Short mmCIF file of C-alpha atoms in Angstrom, two decimals:
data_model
loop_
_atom_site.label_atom_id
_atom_site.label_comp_id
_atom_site.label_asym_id
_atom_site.label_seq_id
_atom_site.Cartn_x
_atom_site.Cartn_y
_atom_site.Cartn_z
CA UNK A 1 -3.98 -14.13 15.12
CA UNK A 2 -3.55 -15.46 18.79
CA UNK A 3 -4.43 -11.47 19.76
CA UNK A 4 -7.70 -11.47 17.75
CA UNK A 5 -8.68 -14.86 19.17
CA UNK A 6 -8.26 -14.13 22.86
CA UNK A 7 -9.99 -10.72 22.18
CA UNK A 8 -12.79 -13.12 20.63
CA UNK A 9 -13.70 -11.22 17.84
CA UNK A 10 -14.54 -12.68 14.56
CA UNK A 11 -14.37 -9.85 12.62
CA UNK A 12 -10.48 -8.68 13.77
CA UNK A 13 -9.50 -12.41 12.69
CA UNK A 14 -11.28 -12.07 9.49
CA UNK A 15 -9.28 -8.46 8.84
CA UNK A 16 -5.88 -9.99 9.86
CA UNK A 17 -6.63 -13.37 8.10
CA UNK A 18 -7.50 -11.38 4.45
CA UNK A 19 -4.49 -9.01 4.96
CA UNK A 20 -2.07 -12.07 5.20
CA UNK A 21 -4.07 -13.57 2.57
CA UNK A 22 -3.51 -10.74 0.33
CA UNK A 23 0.17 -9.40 1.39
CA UNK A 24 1.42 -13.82 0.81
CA UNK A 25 -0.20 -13.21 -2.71
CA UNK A 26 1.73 -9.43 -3.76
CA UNK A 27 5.02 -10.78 -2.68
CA UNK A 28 4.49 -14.39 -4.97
CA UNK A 29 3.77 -11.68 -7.68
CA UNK A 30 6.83 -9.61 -7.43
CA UNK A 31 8.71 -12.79 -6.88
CA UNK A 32 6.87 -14.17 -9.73
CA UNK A 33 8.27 -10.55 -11.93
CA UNK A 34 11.27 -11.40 -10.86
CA UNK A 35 11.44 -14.98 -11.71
CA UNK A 36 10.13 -13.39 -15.55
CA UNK A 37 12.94 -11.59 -15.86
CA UNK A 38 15.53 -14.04 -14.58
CA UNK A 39 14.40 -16.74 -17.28
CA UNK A 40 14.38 -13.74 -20.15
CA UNK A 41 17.90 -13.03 -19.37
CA UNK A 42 17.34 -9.78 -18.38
CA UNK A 43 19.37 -8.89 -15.34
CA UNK A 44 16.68 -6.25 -13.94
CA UNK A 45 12.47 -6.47 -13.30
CA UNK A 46 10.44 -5.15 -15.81
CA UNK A 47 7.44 -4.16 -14.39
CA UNK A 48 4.31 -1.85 -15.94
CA UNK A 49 2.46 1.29 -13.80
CA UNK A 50 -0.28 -1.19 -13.43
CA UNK A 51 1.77 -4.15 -12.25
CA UNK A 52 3.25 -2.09 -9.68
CA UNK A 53 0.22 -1.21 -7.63
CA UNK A 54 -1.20 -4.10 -7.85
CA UNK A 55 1.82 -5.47 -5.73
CA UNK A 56 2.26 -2.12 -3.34
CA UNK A 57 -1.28 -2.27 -3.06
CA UNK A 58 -1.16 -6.03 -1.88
CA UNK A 59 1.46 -5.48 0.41
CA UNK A 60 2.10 -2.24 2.04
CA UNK A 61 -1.25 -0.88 1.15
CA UNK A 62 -3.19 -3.90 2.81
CA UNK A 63 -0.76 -3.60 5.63
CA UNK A 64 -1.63 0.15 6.50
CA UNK A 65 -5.60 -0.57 5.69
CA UNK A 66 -5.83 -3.40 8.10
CA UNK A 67 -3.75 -1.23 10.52
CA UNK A 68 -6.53 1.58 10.09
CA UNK A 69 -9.52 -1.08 9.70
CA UNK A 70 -8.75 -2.72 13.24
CA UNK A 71 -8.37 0.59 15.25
CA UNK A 72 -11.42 1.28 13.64
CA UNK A 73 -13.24 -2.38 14.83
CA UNK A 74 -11.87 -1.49 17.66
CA UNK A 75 -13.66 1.19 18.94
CA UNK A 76 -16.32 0.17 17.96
CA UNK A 77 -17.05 2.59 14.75
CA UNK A 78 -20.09 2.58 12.57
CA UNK A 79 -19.58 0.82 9.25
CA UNK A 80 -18.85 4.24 7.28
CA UNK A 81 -16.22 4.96 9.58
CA UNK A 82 -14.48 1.42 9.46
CA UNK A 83 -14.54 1.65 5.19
CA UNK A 84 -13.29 5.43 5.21
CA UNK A 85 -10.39 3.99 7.99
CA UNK A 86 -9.25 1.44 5.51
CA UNK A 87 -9.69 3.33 2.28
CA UNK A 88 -7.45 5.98 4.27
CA UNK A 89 -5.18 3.34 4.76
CA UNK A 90 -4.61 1.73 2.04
CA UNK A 91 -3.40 5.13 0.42
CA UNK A 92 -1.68 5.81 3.29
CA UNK A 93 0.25 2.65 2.23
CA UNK A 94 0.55 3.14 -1.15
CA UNK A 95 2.37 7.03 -0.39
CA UNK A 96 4.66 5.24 1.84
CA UNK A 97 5.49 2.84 -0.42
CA UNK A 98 6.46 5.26 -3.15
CA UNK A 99 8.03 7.88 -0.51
CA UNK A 100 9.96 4.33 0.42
CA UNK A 101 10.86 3.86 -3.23
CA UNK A 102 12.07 7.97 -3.96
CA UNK A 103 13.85 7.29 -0.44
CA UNK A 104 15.98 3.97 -2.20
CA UNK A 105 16.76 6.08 -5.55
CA UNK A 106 18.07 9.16 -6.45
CA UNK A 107 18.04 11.26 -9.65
CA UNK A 108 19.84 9.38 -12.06
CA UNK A 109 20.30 6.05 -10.25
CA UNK A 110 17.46 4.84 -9.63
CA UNK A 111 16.32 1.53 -7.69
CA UNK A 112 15.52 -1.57 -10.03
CA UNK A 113 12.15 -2.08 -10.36
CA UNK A 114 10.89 0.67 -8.48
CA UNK A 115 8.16 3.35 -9.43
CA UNK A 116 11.06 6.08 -9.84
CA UNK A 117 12.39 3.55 -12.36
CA UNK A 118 9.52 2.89 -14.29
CA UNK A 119 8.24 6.51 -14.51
CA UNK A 120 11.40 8.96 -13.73
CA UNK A 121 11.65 10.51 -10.72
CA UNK A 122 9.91 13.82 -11.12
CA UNK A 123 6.49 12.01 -12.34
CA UNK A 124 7.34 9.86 -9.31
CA UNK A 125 7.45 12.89 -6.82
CA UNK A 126 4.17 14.27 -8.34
CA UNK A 127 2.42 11.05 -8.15
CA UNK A 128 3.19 10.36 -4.60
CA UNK A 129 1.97 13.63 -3.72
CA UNK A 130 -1.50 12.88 -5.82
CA UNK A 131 -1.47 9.77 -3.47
CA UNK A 132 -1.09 11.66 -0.39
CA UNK A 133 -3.79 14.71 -1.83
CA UNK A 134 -6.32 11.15 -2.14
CA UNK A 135 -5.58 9.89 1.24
CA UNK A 136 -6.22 13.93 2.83
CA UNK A 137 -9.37 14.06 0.61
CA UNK A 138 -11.00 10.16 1.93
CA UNK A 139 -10.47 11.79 5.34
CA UNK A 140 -12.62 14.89 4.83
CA UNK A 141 -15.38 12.12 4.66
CA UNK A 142 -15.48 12.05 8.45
CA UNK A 143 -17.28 15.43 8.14
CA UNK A 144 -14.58 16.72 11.04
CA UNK A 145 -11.54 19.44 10.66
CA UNK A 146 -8.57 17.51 9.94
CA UNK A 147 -5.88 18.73 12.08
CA UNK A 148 -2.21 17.67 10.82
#
């Protein structure tokens, strides 16, 4: 925050302010999961597909958007340019997350509460590489060869 208001820039404290905003909120939901699952006397989170990226999305995803979105305010990028950066960025995130999560597990024992949990760790593997296929695919927006 102190960076964005010495740089005087209204728009980088608005970015940084809705990513804290957001990334405060996923973690009260996963703690909130967890607090569901303490008080059913289950001894492990139960989380749905859905439930899941909501919270990656809130956390790492914003965190990798806003990363993208500010290097994009910058310098100085048209307004196509700064929503491609973040849409890049978000799904960015979200692979990272679920590489993170495939990363923490391993066939047959797999991390509590994780996507590998929830849907096995092959459909796991193929849906983190659908979520890095989405992220290569925003970036073909910019109308320039992607070199990787």
């Amino acid at each position: 925050f102190k960076l964005s208001v010495a740089c005087q820039n209204i728009e980088l404290t608005r970015i940084i302010s809705e990513m804290t905003k957001a990334m405060a909120q996923g973690e009260l939901n996963q703690l909130a999961y967890k607090d569901l699952a303490a008080k059913n006397d289950q001894n492990r989170c139960i989380i749905d597909e859905a439930s899941y990226f909501e919270i990656i999305s809130a956390k790492t995803g914003i965190l990798f958007a806003a990363a993208t979105e500010l290097a994009a305010v910058l310098n100085n990028q048209s307004q196509n340019i700064i929503k491609i950066a973040k849409q890049f960025g978000m799904h960015l995130g979200l692979a990272f997350q679920i590489k993170d999560d495939l990363l923490d597990s391993e066939p047959g024992k797999l991390e509590e509460g994780s996507i590998p949990e929830l849907l096995g760790w092959d459909q796991t593997k193929i849906l983190l590489e659908e979520t890095q296929s989405q992220a290569q695919l925003i970036l073909t927006e910019l109308g320039r060869p992607i070199v990787y």
